[in-house]
GROMACS .gro file of C-alpha atoms in nm:
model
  338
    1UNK     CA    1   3.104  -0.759  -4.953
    2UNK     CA    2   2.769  -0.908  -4.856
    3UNK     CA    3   2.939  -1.220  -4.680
    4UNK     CA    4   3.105  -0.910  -4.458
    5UNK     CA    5   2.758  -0.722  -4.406
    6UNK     CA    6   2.618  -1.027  -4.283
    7UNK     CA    7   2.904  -1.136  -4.043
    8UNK     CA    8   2.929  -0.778  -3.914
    9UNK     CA    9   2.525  -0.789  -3.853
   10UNK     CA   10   2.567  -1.155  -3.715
   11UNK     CA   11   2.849  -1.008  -3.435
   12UNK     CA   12   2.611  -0.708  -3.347
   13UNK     CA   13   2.309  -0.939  -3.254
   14UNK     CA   14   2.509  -1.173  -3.102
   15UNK     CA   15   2.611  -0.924  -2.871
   16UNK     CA   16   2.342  -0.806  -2.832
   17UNK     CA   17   2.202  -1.143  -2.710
   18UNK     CA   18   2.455  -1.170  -2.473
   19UNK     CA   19   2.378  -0.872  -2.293
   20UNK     CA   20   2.045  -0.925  -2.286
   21UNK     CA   21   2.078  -1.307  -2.117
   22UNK     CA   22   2.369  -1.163  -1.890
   23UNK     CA   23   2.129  -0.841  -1.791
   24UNK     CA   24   1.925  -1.148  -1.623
   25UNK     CA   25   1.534  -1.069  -1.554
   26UNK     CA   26   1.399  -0.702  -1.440
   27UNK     CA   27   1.369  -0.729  -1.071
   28UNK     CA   28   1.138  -0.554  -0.888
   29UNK     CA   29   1.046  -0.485  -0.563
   30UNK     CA   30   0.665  -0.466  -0.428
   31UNK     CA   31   0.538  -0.355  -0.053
   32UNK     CA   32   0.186  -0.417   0.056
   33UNK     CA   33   0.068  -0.316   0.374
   34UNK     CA   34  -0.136  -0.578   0.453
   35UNK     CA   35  -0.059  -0.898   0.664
   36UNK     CA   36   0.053  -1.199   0.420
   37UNK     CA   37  -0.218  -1.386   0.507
   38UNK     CA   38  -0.492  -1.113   0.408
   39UNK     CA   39  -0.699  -1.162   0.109
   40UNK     CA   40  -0.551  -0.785  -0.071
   41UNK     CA   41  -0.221  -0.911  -0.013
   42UNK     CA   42  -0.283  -1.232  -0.232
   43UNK     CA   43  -0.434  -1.041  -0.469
   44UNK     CA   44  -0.113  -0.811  -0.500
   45UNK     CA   45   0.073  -1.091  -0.512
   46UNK     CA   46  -0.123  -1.264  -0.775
   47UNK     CA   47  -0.086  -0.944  -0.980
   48UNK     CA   48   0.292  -0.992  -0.927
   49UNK     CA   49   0.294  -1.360  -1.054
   50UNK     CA   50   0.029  -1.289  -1.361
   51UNK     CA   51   0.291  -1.025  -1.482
   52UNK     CA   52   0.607  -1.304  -1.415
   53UNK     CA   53   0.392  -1.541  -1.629
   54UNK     CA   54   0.290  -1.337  -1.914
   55UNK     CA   55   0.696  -1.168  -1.951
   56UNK     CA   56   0.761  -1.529  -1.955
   57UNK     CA   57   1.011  -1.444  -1.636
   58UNK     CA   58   1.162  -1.172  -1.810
   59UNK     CA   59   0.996  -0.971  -1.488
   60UNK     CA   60   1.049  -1.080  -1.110
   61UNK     CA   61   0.895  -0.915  -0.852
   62UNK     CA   62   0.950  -0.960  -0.480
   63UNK     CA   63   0.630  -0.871  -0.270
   64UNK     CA   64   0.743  -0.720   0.092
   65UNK     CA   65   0.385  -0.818   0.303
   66UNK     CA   66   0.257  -0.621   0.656
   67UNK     CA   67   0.467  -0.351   0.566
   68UNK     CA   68   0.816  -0.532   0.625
   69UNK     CA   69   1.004  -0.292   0.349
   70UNK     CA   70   0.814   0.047   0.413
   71UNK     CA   71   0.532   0.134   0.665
   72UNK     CA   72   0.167   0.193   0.586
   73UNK     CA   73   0.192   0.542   0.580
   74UNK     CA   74   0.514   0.624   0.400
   75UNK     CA   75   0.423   0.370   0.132
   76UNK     CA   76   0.351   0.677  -0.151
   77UNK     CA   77   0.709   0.849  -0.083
   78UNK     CA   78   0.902   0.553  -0.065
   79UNK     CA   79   0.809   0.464  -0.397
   80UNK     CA   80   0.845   0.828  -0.549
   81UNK     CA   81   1.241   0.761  -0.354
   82UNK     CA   82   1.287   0.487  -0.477
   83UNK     CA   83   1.289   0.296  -0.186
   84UNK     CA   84   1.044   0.049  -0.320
   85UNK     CA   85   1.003  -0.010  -0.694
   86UNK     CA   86   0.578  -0.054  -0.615
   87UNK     CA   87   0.373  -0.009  -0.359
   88UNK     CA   88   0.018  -0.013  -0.203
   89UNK     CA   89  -0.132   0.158   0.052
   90UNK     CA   90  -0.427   0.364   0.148
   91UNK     CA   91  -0.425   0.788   0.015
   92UNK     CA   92  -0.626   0.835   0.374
   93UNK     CA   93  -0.269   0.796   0.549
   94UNK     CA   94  -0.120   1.068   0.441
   95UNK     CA   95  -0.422   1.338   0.542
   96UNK     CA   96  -0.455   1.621   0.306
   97UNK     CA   97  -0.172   1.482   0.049
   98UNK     CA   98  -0.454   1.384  -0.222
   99UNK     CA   99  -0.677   1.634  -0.147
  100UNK     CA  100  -0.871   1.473  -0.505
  101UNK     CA  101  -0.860   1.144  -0.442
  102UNK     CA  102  -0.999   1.228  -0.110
  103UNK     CA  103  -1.347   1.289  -0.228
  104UNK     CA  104  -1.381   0.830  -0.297
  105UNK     CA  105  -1.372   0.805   0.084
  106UNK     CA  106  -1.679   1.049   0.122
  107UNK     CA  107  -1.971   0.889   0.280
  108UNK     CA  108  -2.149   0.846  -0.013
  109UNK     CA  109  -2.342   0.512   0.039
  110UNK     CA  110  -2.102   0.239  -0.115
  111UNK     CA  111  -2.290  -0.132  -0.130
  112UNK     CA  112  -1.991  -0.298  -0.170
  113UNK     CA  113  -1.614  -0.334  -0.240
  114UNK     CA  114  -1.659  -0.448  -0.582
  115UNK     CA  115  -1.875  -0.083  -0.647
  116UNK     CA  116  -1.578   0.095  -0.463
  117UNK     CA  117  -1.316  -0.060  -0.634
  118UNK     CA  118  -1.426   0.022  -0.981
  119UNK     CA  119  -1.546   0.322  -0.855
  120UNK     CA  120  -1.239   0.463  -0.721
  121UNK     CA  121  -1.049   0.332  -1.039
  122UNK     CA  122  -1.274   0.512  -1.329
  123UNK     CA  123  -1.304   0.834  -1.031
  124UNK     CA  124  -0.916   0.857  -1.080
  125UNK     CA  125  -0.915   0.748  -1.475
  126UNK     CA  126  -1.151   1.072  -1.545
  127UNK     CA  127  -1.009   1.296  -1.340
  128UNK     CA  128  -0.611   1.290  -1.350
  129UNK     CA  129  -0.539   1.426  -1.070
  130UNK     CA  130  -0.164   1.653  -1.079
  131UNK     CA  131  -0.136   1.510  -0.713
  132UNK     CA  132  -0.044   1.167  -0.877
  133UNK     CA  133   0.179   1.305  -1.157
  134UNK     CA  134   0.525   1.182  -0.962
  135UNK     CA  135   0.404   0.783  -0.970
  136UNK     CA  136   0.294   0.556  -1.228
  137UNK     CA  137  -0.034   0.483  -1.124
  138UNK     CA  138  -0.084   0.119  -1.216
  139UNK     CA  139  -0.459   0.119  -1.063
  140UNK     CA  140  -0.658   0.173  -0.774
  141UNK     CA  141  -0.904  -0.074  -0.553
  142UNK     CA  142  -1.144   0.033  -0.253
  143UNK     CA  143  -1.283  -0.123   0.030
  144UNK     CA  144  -1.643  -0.242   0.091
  145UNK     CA  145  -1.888   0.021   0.315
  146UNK     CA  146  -1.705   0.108   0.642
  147UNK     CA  147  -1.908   0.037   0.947
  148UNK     CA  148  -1.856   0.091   1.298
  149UNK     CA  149  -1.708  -0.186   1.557
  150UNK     CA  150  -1.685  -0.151   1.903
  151UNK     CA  151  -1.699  -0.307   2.229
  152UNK     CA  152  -2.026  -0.211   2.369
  153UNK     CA  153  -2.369  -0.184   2.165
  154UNK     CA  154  -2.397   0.124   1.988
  155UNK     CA  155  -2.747   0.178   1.833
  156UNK     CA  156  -2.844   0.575   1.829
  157UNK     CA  157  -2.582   0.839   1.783
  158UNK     CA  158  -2.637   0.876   2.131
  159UNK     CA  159  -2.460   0.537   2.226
  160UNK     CA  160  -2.153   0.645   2.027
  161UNK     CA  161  -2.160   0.969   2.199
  162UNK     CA  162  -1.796   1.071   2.322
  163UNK     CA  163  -1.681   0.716   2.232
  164UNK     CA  164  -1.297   0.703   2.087
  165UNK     CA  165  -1.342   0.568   1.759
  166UNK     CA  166  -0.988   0.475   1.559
  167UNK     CA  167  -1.060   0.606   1.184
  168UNK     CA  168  -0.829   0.753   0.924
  169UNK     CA  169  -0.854   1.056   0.646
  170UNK     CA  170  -1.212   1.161   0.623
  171UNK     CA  171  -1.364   0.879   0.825
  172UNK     CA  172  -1.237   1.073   1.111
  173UNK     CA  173  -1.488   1.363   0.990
  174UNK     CA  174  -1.787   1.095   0.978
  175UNK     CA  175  -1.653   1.019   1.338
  176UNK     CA  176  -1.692   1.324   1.469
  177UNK     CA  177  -1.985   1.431   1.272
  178UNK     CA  178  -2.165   1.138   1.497
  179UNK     CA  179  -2.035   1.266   1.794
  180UNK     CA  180  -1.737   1.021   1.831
  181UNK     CA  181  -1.370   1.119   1.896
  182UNK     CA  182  -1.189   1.056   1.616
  183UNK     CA  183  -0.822   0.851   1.659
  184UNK     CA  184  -0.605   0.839   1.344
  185UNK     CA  185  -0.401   0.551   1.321
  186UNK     CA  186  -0.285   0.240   1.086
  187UNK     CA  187  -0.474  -0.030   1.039
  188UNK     CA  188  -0.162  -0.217   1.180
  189UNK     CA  189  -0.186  -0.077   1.513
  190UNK     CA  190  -0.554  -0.096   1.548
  191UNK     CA  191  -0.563  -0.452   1.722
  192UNK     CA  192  -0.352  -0.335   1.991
  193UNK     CA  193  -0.515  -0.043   2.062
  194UNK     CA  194  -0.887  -0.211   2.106
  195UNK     CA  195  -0.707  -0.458   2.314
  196UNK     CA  196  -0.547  -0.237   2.544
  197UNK     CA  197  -0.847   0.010   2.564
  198UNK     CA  198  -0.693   0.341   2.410
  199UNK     CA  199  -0.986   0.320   2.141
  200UNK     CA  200  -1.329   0.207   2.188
  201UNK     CA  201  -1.406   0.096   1.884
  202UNK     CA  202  -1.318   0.109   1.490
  203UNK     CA  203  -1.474   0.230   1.170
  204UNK     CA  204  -1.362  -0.008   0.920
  205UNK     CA  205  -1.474  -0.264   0.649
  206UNK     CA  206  -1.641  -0.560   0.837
  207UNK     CA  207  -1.306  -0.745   0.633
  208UNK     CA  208  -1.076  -0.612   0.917
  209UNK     CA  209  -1.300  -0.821   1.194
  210UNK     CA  210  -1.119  -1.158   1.012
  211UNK     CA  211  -0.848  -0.986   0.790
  212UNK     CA  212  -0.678  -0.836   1.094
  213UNK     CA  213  -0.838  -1.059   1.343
  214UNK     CA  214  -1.008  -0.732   1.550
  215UNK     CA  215  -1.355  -0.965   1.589
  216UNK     CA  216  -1.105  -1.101   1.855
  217UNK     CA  217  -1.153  -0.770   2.037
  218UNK     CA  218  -1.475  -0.581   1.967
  219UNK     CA  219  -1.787  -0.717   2.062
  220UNK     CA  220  -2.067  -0.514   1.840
  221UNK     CA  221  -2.100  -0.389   1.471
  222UNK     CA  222  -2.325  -0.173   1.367
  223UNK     CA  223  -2.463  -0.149   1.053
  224UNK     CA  224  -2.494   0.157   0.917
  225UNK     CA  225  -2.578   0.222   0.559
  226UNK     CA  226  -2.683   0.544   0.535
  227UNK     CA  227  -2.308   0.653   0.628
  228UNK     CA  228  -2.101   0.362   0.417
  229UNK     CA  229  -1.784   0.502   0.333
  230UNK     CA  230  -1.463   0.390   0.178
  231UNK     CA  231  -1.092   0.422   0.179
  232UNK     CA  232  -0.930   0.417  -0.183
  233UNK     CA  233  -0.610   0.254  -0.191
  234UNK     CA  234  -0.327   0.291  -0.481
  235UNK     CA  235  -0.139   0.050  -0.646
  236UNK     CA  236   0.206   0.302  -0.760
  237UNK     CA  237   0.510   0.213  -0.933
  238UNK     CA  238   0.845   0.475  -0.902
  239UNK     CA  239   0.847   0.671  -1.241
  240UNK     CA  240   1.159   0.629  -1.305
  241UNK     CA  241   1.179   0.258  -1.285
  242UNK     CA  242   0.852   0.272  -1.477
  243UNK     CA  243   1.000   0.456  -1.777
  244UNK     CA  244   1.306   0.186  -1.754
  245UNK     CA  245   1.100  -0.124  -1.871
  246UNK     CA  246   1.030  -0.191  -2.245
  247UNK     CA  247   0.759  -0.095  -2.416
  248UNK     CA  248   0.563  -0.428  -2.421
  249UNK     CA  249   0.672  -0.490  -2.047
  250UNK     CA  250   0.440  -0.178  -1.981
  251UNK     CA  251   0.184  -0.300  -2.167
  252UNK     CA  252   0.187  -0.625  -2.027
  253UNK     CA  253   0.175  -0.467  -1.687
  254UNK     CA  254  -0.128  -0.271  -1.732
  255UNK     CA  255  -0.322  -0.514  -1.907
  256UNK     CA  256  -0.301  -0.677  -1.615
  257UNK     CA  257  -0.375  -0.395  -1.421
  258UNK     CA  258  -0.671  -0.325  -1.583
  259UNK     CA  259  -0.807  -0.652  -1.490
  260UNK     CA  260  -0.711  -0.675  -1.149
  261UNK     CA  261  -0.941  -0.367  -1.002
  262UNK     CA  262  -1.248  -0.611  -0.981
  263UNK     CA  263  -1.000  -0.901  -0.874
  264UNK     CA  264  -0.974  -0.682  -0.547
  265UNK     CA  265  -1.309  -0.578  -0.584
  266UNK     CA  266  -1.416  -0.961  -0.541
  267UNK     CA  267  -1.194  -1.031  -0.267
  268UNK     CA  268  -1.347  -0.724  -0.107
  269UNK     CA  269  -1.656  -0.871  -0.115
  270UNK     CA  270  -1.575  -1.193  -0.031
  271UNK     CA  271  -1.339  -1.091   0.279
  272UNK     CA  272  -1.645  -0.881   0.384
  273UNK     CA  273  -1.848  -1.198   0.375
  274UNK     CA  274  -1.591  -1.394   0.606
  275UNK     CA  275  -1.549  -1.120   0.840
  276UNK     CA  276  -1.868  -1.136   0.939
  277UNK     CA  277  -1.911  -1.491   0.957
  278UNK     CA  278  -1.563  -1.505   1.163
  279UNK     CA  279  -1.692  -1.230   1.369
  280UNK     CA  280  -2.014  -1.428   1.448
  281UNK     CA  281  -1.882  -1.730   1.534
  282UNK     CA  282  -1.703  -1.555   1.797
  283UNK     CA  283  -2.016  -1.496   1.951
  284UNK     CA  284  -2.070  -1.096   1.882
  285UNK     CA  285  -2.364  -0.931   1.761
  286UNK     CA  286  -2.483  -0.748   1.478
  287UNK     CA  287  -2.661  -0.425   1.566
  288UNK     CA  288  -2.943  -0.291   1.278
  289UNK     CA  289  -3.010   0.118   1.277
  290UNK     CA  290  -3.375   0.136   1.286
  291UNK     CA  291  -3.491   0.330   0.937
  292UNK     CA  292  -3.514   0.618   1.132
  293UNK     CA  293  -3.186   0.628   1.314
  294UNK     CA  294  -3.060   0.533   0.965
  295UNK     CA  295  -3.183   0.859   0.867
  296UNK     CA  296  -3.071   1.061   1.105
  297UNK     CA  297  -2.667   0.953   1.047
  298UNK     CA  298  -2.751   1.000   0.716
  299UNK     CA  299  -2.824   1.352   0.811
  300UNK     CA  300  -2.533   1.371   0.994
  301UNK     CA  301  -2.287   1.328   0.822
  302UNK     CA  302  -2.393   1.505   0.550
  303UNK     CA  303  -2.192   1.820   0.582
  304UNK     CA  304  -1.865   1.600   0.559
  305UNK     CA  305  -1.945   1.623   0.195
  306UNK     CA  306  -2.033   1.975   0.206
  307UNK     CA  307  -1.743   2.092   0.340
  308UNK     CA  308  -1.515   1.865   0.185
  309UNK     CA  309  -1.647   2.037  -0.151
  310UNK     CA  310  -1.633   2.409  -0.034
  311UNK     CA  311  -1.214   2.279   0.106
  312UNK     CA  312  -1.163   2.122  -0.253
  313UNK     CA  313  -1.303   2.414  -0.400
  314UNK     CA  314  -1.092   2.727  -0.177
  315UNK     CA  315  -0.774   2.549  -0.333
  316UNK     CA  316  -0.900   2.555  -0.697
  317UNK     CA  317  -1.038   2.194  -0.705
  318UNK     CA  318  -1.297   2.034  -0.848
  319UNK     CA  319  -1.487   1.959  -0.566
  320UNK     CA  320  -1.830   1.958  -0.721
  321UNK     CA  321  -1.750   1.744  -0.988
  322UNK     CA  322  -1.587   1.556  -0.787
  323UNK     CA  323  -1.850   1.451  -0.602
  324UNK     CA  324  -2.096   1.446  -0.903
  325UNK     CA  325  -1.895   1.198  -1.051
  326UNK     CA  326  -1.869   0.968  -0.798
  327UNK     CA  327  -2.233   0.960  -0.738
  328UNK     CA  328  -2.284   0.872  -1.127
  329UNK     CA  329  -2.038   0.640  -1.095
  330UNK     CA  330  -2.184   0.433  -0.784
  331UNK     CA  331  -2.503   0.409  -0.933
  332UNK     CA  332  -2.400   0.281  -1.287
  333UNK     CA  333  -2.170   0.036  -1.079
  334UNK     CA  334  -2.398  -0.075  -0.830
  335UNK     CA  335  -2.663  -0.172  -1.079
  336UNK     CA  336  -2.368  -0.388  -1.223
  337UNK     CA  337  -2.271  -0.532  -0.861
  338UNK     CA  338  -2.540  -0.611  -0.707
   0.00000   0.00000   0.00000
């Protein structure tokens, strides 16, 4: 009787094994907006091989660069289709869709992408947004302080006056707040546009000048502080596919998720540091606010936040706390990344 017990159990996980070698490896699919050559996209695609090692190749994932499987801006729904099994992209494309998540990209004085990225991460860990509820969120990374690019000198809000400034989600506010026109559009299509003249300039990460090559066509940045925003930007996974994988699959996955916030908040740094030097060695200038003019974009801009926390609160928000706890949050960060 026993001899049978054990044959019958020895059948069962031999099938079993079977199965599971003809089921092959879980293959995934991952689209990143950025170009392949961009320092975010090797940092997604690190991500992707540091899960391949550690499931021993039980996991491979195919990363889809400059937005070859879905755009920039229909990242987020082609993930929660289907369409792609992961994806990352900024929340700013999709205006008004995150209307939380929103409140990282507030002018709120970031020093750096390393601050923005952890940041935006712990913003999103403590508050749980519902707007996020049909993804797995896997984490969440943020670019160092946006400043302003353009083609001539800008250095008083009068020079950027009337100027048509390419920004996206609540940059656009800051834009206008400073008296520039506002143009919404994709990082992707930003080159283009400075080239041909349908923007004057750019409010972006100084990353962008050597990331996406735009020192090639601006001239100026100037650098302004008091008004450094950011753009948080998700890494998502379809929930579906998500609740597919084995247990220790999804651990493994956000493990490494865990630790890859400050590998793009590094890179964010570091990229910053190149696009400058890139953008130099072109031959364009830096431009310094005075203290004063500091000041007065500081001043500025400050009903951005204002209003973004009486919007947030009309819908039943948090807006307040929102903003509260980012500001706690850049300060304990910021005295960690200097």
């Amino acid at each position: 009787m026993r001899k049978i017990i054990f044959l019958g159990l020895l059948v069962i996980f031999t099938v079993i094994f079977v199965q599971t070698a003809w089921a092959g490896p879980i293959k995934l699919t991952y689209s990143i907006f950025f170009p392949p050559t961009h320092g975010q996209n090797k940092a997604g695609e690190a991500w992707a091989r540091e899960v391949e090692r550690l499931t021993n190749g039980r996991v491979k994932i195919t990363v889809f660069s400059g937005g070859t499987l879905t755009p920039a801006d229909q990242t987020y729904d082609s993930v929660v289709k289907g369409i792609s099994d992961i994806g990352m992209s900024c929340f700013a494309y999709t205006k008004g869709r995150f209307p939380v998540m929103e409140a990282v990209d507030l002018p709120l004085g970031y020093p750096n992408g390393q601050v923005a990225s952890h940041v935006a991460n712990d913003f999103y860990m403590k508050m749980r947004p519902k707007e996020l509820d049909n993804v797995k969120v896997l984490y969440i990374h943020a670019h160092g302080p946006g400043l302003l690019h353009t083609k001539k000198p800008v250095a008083t809000l009068e020079d950027l006056k009337g100027l048509k400034i390419r920004s996206t989600g609540l940059s656009s506010k800051i834009v206008q707040a400073l008296g520039g026109i506002p143009v919404a559009m994709p990082q992707g299509e930003t080159y283009e546009s400075l080239q041909k003249g349908v923007v004057d300039g750019t409010f972006t990460p100084m990353e962008t000048l050597k990331g996406w090559k735009q020192a090639e066509v601006v001239k100026y940045t100037t650098d302004c502080p008091g008004v450094g925003y950011t753009t948080a930007m998700f890494v998502v996974m379809n929930l579906k596919k998500w609740n597919s994988l084995p247990k220790d699959v999804q651990k493994i996955i956000e493990e490494v998720s865990a630790r890859w916030v400050d590998v793009h908040g590094k890179t964010w740094r570091s990229d910053d540091a190149a696009g400058r030097d890139f953008s130099l060695g072109l031959g364009n200038r830096i431009v310094p606010l005075s203290r004063g003019e500091n000041a007065r974009w500081k001043k500025a801009v400050s009903p951005v936040v204002s209003e973004y926390v009486l919007y947030a609160e009309k819908k039943g928000l948090p807006g307040k706390k929102s903003v509260s706890e980012l500001e706690n949050l850049i300060k304990k960060y910021a005295k960690k990344y200097k």
